[in-house]
Short mmCIF file of C-alpha atoms in Angstrom, two decimals:
data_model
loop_
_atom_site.label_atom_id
_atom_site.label_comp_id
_atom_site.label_asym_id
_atom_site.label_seq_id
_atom_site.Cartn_x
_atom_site.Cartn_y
_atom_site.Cartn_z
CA UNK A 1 -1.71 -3.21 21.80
CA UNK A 2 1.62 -1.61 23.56
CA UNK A 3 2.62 0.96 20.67
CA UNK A 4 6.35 -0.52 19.87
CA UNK A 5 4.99 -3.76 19.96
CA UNK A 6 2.63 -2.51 17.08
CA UNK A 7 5.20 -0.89 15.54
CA UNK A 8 7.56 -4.33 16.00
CA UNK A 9 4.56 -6.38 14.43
CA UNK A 10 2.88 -4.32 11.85
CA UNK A 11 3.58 -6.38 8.02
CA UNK A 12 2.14 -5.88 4.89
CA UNK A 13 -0.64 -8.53 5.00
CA UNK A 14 -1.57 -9.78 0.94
CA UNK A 15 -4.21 -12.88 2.08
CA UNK A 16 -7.38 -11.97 3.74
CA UNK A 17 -10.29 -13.47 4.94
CA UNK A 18 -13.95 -13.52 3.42
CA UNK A 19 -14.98 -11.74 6.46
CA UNK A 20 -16.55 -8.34 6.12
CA UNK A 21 -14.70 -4.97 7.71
CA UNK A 22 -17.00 -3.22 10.05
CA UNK A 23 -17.66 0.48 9.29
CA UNK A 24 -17.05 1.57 12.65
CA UNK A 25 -13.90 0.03 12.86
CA UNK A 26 -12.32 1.30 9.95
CA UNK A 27 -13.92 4.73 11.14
CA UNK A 28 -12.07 4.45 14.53
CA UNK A 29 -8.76 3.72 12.50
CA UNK A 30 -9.32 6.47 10.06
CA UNK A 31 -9.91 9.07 13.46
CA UNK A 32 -6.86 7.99 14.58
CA UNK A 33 -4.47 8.59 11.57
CA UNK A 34 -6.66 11.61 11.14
CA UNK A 35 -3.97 12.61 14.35
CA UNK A 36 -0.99 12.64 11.95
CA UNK A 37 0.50 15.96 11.45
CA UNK A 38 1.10 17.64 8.87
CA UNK A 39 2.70 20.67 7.25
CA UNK A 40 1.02 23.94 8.90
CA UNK A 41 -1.73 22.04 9.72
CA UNK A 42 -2.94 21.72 6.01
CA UNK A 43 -4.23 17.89 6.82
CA UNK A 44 -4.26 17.03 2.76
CA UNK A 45 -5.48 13.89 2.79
CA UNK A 46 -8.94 13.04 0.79
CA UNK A 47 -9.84 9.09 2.11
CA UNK A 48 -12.03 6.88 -0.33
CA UNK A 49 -12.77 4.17 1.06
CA UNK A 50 -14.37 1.38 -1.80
CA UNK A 51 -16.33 -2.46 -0.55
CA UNK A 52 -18.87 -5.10 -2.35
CA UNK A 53 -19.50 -3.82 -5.91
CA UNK A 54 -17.99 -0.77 -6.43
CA UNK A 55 -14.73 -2.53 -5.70
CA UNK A 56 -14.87 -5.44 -7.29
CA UNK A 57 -16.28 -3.01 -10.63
CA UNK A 58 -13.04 -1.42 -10.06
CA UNK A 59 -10.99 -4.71 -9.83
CA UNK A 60 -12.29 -6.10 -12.95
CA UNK A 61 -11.73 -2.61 -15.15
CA UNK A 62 -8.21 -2.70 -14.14
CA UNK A 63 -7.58 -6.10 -14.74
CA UNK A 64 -8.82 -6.13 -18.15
CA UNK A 65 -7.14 -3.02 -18.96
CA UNK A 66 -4.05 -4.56 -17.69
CA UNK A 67 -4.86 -7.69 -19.83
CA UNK A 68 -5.63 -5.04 -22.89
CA UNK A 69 -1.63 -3.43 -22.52
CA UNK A 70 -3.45 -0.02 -20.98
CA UNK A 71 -1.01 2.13 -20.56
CA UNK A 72 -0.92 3.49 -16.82
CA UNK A 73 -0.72 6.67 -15.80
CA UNK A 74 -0.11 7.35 -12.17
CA UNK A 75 0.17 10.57 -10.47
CA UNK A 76 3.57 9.76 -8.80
CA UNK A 77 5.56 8.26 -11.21
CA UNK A 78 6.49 4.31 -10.12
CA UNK A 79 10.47 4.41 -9.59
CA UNK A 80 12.62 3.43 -12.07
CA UNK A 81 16.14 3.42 -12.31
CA UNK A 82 17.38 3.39 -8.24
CA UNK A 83 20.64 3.93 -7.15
CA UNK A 84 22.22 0.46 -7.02
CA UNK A 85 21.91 0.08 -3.26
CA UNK A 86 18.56 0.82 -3.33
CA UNK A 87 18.26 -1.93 -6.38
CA UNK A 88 19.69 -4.20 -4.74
CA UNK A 89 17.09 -4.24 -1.75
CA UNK A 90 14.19 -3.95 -3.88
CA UNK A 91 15.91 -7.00 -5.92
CA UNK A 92 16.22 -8.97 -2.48
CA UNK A 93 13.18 -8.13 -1.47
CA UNK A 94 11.26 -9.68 -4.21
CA UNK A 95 12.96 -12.74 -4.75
CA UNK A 96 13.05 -13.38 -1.16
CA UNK A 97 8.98 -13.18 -1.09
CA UNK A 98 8.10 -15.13 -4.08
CA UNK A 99 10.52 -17.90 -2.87
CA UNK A 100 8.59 -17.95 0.87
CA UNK A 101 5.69 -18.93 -1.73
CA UNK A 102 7.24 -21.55 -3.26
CA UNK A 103 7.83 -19.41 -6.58
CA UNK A 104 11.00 -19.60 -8.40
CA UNK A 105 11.71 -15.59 -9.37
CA UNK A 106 13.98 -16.59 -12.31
CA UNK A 107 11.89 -19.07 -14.21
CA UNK A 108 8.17 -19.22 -12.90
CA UNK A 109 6.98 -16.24 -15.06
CA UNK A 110 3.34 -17.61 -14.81
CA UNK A 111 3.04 -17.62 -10.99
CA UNK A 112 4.62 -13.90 -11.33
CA UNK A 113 2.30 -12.76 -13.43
CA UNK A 114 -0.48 -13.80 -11.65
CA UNK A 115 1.16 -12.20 -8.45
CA UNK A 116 1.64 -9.51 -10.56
CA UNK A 117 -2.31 -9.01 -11.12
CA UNK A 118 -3.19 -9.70 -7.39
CA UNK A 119 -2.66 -6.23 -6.90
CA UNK A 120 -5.52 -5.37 -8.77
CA UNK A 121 -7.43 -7.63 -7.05
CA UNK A 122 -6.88 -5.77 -3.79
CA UNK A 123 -5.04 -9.43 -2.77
CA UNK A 124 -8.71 -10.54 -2.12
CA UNK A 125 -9.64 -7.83 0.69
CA UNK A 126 -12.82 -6.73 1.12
CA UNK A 127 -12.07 -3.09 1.47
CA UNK A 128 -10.36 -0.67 -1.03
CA UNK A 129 -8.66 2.76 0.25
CA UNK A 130 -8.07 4.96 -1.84
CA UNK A 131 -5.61 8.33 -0.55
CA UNK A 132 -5.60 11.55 -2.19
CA UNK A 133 -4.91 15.06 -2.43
CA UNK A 134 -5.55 18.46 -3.76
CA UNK A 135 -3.13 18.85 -7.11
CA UNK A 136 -1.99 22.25 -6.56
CA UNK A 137 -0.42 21.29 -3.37
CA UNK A 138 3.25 21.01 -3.10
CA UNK A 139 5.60 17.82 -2.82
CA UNK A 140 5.62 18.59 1.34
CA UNK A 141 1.73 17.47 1.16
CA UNK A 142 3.23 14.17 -0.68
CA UNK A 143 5.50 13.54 2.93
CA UNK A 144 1.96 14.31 4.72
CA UNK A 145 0.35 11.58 2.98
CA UNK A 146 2.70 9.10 3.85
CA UNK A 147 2.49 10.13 7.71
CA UNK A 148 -1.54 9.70 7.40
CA UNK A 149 -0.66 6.27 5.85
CA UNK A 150 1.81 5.26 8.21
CA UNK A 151 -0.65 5.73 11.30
CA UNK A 152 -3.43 3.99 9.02
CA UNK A 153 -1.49 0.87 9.00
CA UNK A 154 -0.52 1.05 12.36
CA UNK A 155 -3.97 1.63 13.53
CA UNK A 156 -5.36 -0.86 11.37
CA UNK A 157 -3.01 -3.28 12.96
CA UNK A 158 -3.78 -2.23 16.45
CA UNK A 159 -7.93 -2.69 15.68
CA UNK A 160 -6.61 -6.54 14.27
CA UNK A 161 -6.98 -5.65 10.85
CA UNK A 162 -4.05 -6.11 7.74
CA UNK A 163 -3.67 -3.94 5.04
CA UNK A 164 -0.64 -3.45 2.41
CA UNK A 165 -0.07 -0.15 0.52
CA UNK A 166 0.01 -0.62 -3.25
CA UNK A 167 1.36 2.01 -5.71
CA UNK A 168 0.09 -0.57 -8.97
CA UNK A 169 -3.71 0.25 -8.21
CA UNK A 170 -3.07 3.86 -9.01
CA UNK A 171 -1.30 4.02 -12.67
CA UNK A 172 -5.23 3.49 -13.55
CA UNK A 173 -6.88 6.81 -11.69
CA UNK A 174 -9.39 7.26 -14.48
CA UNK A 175 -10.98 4.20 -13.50
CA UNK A 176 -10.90 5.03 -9.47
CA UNK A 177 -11.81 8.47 -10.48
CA UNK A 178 -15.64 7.30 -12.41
CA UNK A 179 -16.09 4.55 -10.37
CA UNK A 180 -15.93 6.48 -6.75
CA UNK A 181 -16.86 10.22 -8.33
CA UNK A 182 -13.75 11.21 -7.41
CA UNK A 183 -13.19 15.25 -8.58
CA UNK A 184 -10.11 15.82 -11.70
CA UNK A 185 -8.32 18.31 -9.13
CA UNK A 186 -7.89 14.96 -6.49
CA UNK A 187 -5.02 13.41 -7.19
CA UNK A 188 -4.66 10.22 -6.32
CA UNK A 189 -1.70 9.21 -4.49
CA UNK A 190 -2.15 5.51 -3.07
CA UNK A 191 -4.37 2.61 -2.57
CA UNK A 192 -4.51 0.47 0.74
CA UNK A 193 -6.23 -3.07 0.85
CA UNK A 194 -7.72 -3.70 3.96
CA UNK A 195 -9.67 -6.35 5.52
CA UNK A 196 -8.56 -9.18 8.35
CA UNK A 197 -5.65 -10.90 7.50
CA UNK A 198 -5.44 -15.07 6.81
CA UNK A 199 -2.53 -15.69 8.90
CA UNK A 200 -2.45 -19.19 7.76
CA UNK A 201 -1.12 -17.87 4.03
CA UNK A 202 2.08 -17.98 3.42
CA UNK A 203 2.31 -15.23 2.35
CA UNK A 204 1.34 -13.20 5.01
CA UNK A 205 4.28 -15.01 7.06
CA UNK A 206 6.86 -13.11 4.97
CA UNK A 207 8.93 -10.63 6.54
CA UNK A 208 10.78 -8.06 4.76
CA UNK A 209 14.65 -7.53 5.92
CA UNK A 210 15.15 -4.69 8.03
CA UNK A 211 18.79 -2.33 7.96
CA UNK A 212 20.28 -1.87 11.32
CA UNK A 213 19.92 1.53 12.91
CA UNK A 214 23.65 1.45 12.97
CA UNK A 215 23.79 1.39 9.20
CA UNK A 216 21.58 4.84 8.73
CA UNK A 217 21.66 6.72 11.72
CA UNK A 218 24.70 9.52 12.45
CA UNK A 219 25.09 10.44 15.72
CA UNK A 220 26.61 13.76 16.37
CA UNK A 221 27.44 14.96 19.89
CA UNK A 222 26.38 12.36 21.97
#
């Protein structure tokens, strides 16, 4: 796949099919975001990457404790509070998407909710990623991570896969953390679901709205 085109076509993908992810595959994709760069070289990212058991054991911990009123407690806080124009995207956003599947955002509080707990269900994918880094590292390895993601998902999407990022998974790290032996001083950042996308769900037709360059980009001197 041309690389704008994958750029043009990447989308979050939240409907998969019961069809297994190869090992080599997702090793191939995982070599190639390995190429992201990173400040002075430091490459911070930890990978753990969760299928069959172990990740539905993890599904079904966080779903309960979700069910229980757990409190979460992720490493990066989730946002609250955003500056209104900011709101207002995130607003449009999410109506927009529950509408292209047929639920009303205002009044449909069941269908929500059980959108809501999808995400702990990894949308159905057969593959868990979990992304991580050393605590003691500074906010700069936090901008790393997201390059490493960002050429995940495009990689993933070149090799024909779908994945979505998800913050929810991680306000629950104890549970990652015994599951997957993952070490105290890892923190963990972000989790990924991953597996080959339905692209007969509706949902996975969704596309988010885009700014126009002209709106963010300053050009000086030209």
């Amino acid at each position: 796949m041309e690389l704008f085109e994958t750029l043009e076509t990447r989308a979050s993908r939240r409907a998969f099919l019961p069809r297994p992810v190869e090992r080599p595959v997702l090793e191939r994709v995982i070599a190639a975001a390995n190429r992201s760069p990173s400040y002075q070289n430091t490459q911070p990212w930890e990978v753990f990457v969760a299928t069959g058991e172990r990740k539905d054991a993890i599904s079904e911990r966080m779903r309960d404790s979700v069910l229980k009123g757990m409190p979460m407690d992720p490493y990066i806080p989730f946002a609250r509070n955003l500056p209104e124009v900011h709101e207002t995207r995130a607003l449009t956003h999410r109506n927009r998407r529950f509408r292209a599947l047929g639920i009303d955002p205002e009044k449909d509080q069941e269908r929500i909710t059980e959108s809501y707990m999808n995400n702990f269900r990894f949308f159905g994918a057969p593959c868990a990623v979990f992304v991580g880094m050393d605590r003691s590292l500074t906010p700069w390895s936090i901008f790393d991570l997201g390059g490493f993601v960002h050429g995940f998902l495009l990689a993933a999407h070149a090799a024909g896969l779908g994945a979505v990022p998800q913050a929810m998974p991680t306000g629950y790290p104890g549970i990652i953390r015994e599951a997957l032996g993952i070490a105290e001083d890892i923190a963990i950042v972000l989790a990924l679901s991953v597996g080959y996308p339905d692209l007969e769900a509706p949902v996975n037709g969704y596309r988010s709205l885009r700014r126009a360059p002209e709106e963010f980009v300053r050009w000086i001197g030209f």
